[in-house]
PDB file of C-alpha atoms in Angstrom:
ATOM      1  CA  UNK L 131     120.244  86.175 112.038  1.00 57.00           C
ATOM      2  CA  UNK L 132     116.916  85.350 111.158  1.00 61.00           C
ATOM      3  CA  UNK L 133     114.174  83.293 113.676  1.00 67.00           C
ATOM      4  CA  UNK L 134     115.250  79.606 112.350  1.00 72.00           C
ATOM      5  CA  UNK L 135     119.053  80.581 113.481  1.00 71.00           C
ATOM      6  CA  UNK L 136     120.311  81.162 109.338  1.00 75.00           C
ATOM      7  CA  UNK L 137     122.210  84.005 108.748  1.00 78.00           C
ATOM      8  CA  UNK L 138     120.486  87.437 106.754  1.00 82.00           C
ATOM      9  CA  UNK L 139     122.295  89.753 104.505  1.00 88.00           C
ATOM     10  CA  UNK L 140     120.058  92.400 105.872  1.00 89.00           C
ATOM     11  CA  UNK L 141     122.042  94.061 107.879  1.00 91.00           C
ATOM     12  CA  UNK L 142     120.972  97.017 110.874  1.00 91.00           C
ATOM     13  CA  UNK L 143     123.231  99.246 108.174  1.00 94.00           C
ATOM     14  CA  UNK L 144     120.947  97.678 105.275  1.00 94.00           C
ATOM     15  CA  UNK L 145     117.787  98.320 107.345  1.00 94.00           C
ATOM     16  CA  UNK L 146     118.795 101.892 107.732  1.00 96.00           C
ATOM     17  CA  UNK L 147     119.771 102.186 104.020  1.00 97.00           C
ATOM     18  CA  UNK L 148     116.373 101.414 103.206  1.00 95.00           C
ATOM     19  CA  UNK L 149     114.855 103.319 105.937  1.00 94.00           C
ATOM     20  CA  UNK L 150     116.373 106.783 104.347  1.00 96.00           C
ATOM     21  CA  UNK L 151     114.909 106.004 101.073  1.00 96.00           C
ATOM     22  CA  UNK L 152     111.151 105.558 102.454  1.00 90.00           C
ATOM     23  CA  UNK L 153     111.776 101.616 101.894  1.00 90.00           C
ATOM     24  CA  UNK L 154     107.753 100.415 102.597  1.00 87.00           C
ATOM     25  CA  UNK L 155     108.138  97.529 104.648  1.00 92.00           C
ATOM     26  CA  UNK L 156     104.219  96.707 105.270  1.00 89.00           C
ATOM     27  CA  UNK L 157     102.764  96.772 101.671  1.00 86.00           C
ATOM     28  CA  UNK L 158      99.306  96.266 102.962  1.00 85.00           C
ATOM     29  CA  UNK L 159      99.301  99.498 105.519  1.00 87.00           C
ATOM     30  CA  UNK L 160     100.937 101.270 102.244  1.00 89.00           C
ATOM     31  CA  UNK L 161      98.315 100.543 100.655  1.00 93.00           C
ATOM     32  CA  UNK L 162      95.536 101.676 103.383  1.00 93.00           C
ATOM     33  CA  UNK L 163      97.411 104.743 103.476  1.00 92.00           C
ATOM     34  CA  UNK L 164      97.370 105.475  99.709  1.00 94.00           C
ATOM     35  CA  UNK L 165      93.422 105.245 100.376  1.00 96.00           C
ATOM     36  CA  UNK L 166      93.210 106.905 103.356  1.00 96.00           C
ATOM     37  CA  UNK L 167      95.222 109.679 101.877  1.00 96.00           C
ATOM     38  CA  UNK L 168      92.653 110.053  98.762  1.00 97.00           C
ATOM     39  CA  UNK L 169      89.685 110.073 101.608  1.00 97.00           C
ATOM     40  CA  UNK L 170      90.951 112.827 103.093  1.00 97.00           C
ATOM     41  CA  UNK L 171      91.597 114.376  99.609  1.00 97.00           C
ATOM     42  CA  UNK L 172      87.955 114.046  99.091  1.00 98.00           C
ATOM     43  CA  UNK L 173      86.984 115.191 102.407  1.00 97.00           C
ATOM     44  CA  UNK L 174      89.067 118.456 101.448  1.00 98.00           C
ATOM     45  CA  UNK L 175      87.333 119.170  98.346  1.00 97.00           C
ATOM     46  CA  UNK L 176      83.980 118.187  99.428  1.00 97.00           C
ATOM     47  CA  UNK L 177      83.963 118.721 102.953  1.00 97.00           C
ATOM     48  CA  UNK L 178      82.809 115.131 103.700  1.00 96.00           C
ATOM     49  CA  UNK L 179      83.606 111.533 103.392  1.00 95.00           C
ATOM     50  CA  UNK L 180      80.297 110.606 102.375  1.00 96.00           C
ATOM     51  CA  UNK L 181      81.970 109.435  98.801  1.00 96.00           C
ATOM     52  CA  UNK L 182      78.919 108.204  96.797  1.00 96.00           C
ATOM     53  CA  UNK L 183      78.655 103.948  96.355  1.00 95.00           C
ATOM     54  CA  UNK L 184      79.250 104.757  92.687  1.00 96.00           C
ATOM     55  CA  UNK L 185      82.014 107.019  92.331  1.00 96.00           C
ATOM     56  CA  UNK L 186      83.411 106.917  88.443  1.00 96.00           C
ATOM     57  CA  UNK L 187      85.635 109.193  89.535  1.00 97.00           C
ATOM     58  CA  UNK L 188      87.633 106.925  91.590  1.00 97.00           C
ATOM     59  CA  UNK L 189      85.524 103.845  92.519  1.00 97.00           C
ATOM     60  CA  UNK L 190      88.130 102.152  94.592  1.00 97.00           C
ATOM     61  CA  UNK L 191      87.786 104.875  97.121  1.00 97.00           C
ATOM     62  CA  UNK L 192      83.822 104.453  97.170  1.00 97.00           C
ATOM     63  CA  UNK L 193      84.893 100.514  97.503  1.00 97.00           C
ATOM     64  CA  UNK L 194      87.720 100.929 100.605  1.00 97.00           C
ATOM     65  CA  UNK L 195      84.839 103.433 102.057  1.00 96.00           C
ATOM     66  CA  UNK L 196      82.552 100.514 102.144  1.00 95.00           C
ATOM     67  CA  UNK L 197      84.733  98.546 103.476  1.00 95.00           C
ATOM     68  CA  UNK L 198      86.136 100.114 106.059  1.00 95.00           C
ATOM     69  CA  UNK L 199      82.233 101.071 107.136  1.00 94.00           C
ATOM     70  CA  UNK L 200      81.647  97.206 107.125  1.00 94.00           C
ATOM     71  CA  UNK L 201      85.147  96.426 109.093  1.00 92.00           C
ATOM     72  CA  UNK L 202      84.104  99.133 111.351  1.00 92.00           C
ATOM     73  CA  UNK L 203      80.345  97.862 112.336  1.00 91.00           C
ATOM     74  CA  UNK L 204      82.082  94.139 112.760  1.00 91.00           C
ATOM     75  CA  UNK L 205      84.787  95.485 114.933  1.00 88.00           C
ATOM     76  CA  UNK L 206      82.666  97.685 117.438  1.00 87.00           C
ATOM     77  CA  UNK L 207      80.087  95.354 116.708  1.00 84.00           C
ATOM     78  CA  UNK L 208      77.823  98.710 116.471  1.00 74.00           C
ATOM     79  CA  UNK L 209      75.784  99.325 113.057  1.00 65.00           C
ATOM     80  CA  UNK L 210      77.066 102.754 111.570  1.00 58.00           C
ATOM     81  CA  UNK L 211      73.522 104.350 112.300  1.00 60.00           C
ATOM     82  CA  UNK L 212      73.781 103.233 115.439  1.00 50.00           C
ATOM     83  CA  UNK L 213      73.516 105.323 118.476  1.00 46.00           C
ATOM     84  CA  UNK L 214      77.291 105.705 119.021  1.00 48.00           C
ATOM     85  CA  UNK L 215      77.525 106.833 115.647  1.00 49.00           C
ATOM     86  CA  UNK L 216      76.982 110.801 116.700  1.00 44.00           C
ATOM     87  CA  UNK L 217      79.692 110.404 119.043  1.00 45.00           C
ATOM     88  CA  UNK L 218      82.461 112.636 118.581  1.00 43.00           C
ATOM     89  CA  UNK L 219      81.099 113.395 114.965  1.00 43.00           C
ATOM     90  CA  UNK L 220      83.141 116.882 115.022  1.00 40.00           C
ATOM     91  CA  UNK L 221      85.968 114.946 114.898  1.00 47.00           C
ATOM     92  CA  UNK L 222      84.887 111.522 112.573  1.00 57.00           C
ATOM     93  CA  UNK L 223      84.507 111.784 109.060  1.00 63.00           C
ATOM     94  CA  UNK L 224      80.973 110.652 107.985  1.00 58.00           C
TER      95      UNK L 224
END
C-alpha cells in the first residue's frame, strides 16, 4: 500500500525484479555518480582532480567540479583555501 492507504502494483517481488536488473531508483544520486565516476577517471589519468574551469574535453565535469567546490565551502562553511583545506589532503582529491 502506498502512504495515502491506495493500493500499489509494486510489489516486494516487483521491487526485487527491478533490483536484479540495476533498476536506479534515485535519478539524481545516478547522476552524481555518473560524475563522480568521470572525476575519478580524470584523477586516474592525470593524477589530480584539479580539472581546468574550461575543460572542452568534457565541460560538465569542470562544471559539477565547481559545484561541488561551491556546495562544499557552503556546507562546512570553510572557503576551499581555507586552513582545513590541507587536512587529510593524502586522502582528498584537490
Amino acid at each position: 500500500k502506498l502512504k495515502d492507504g491506495k493500493q500499489s502494483q509494486l510489489t516486494p517481488e516487483r521491487i526485487q525484479l527491478l533490483n536484479d536488473v540495476g533498476f536506479v531508483w534515485n535519478i539524481h544520486d545516478s547522476k552524481w555518480q555518473i560524475m563522480y565516476d568521470k572525476m575519478l577517471n580524470f584523477r586516474n589519468e592525470f593524477g589530480h582532480c584539479r580539472v581546468p574551469d574550461v575543460y572542452p574535453a568534457d565541460q560538465s565535469l569542470s562544471n559539477w567540479i565547481i559545484r561541488q567546490r561551491a556546495e562544499h565551502a557552503v556546507f562546512s562553511g570553510v572557503d576551499n583555501g581555507g586552513k582545513n583545506s590541507k587536512r587529510n589532503a593524502a586522502k582528498r582529491c584537490f
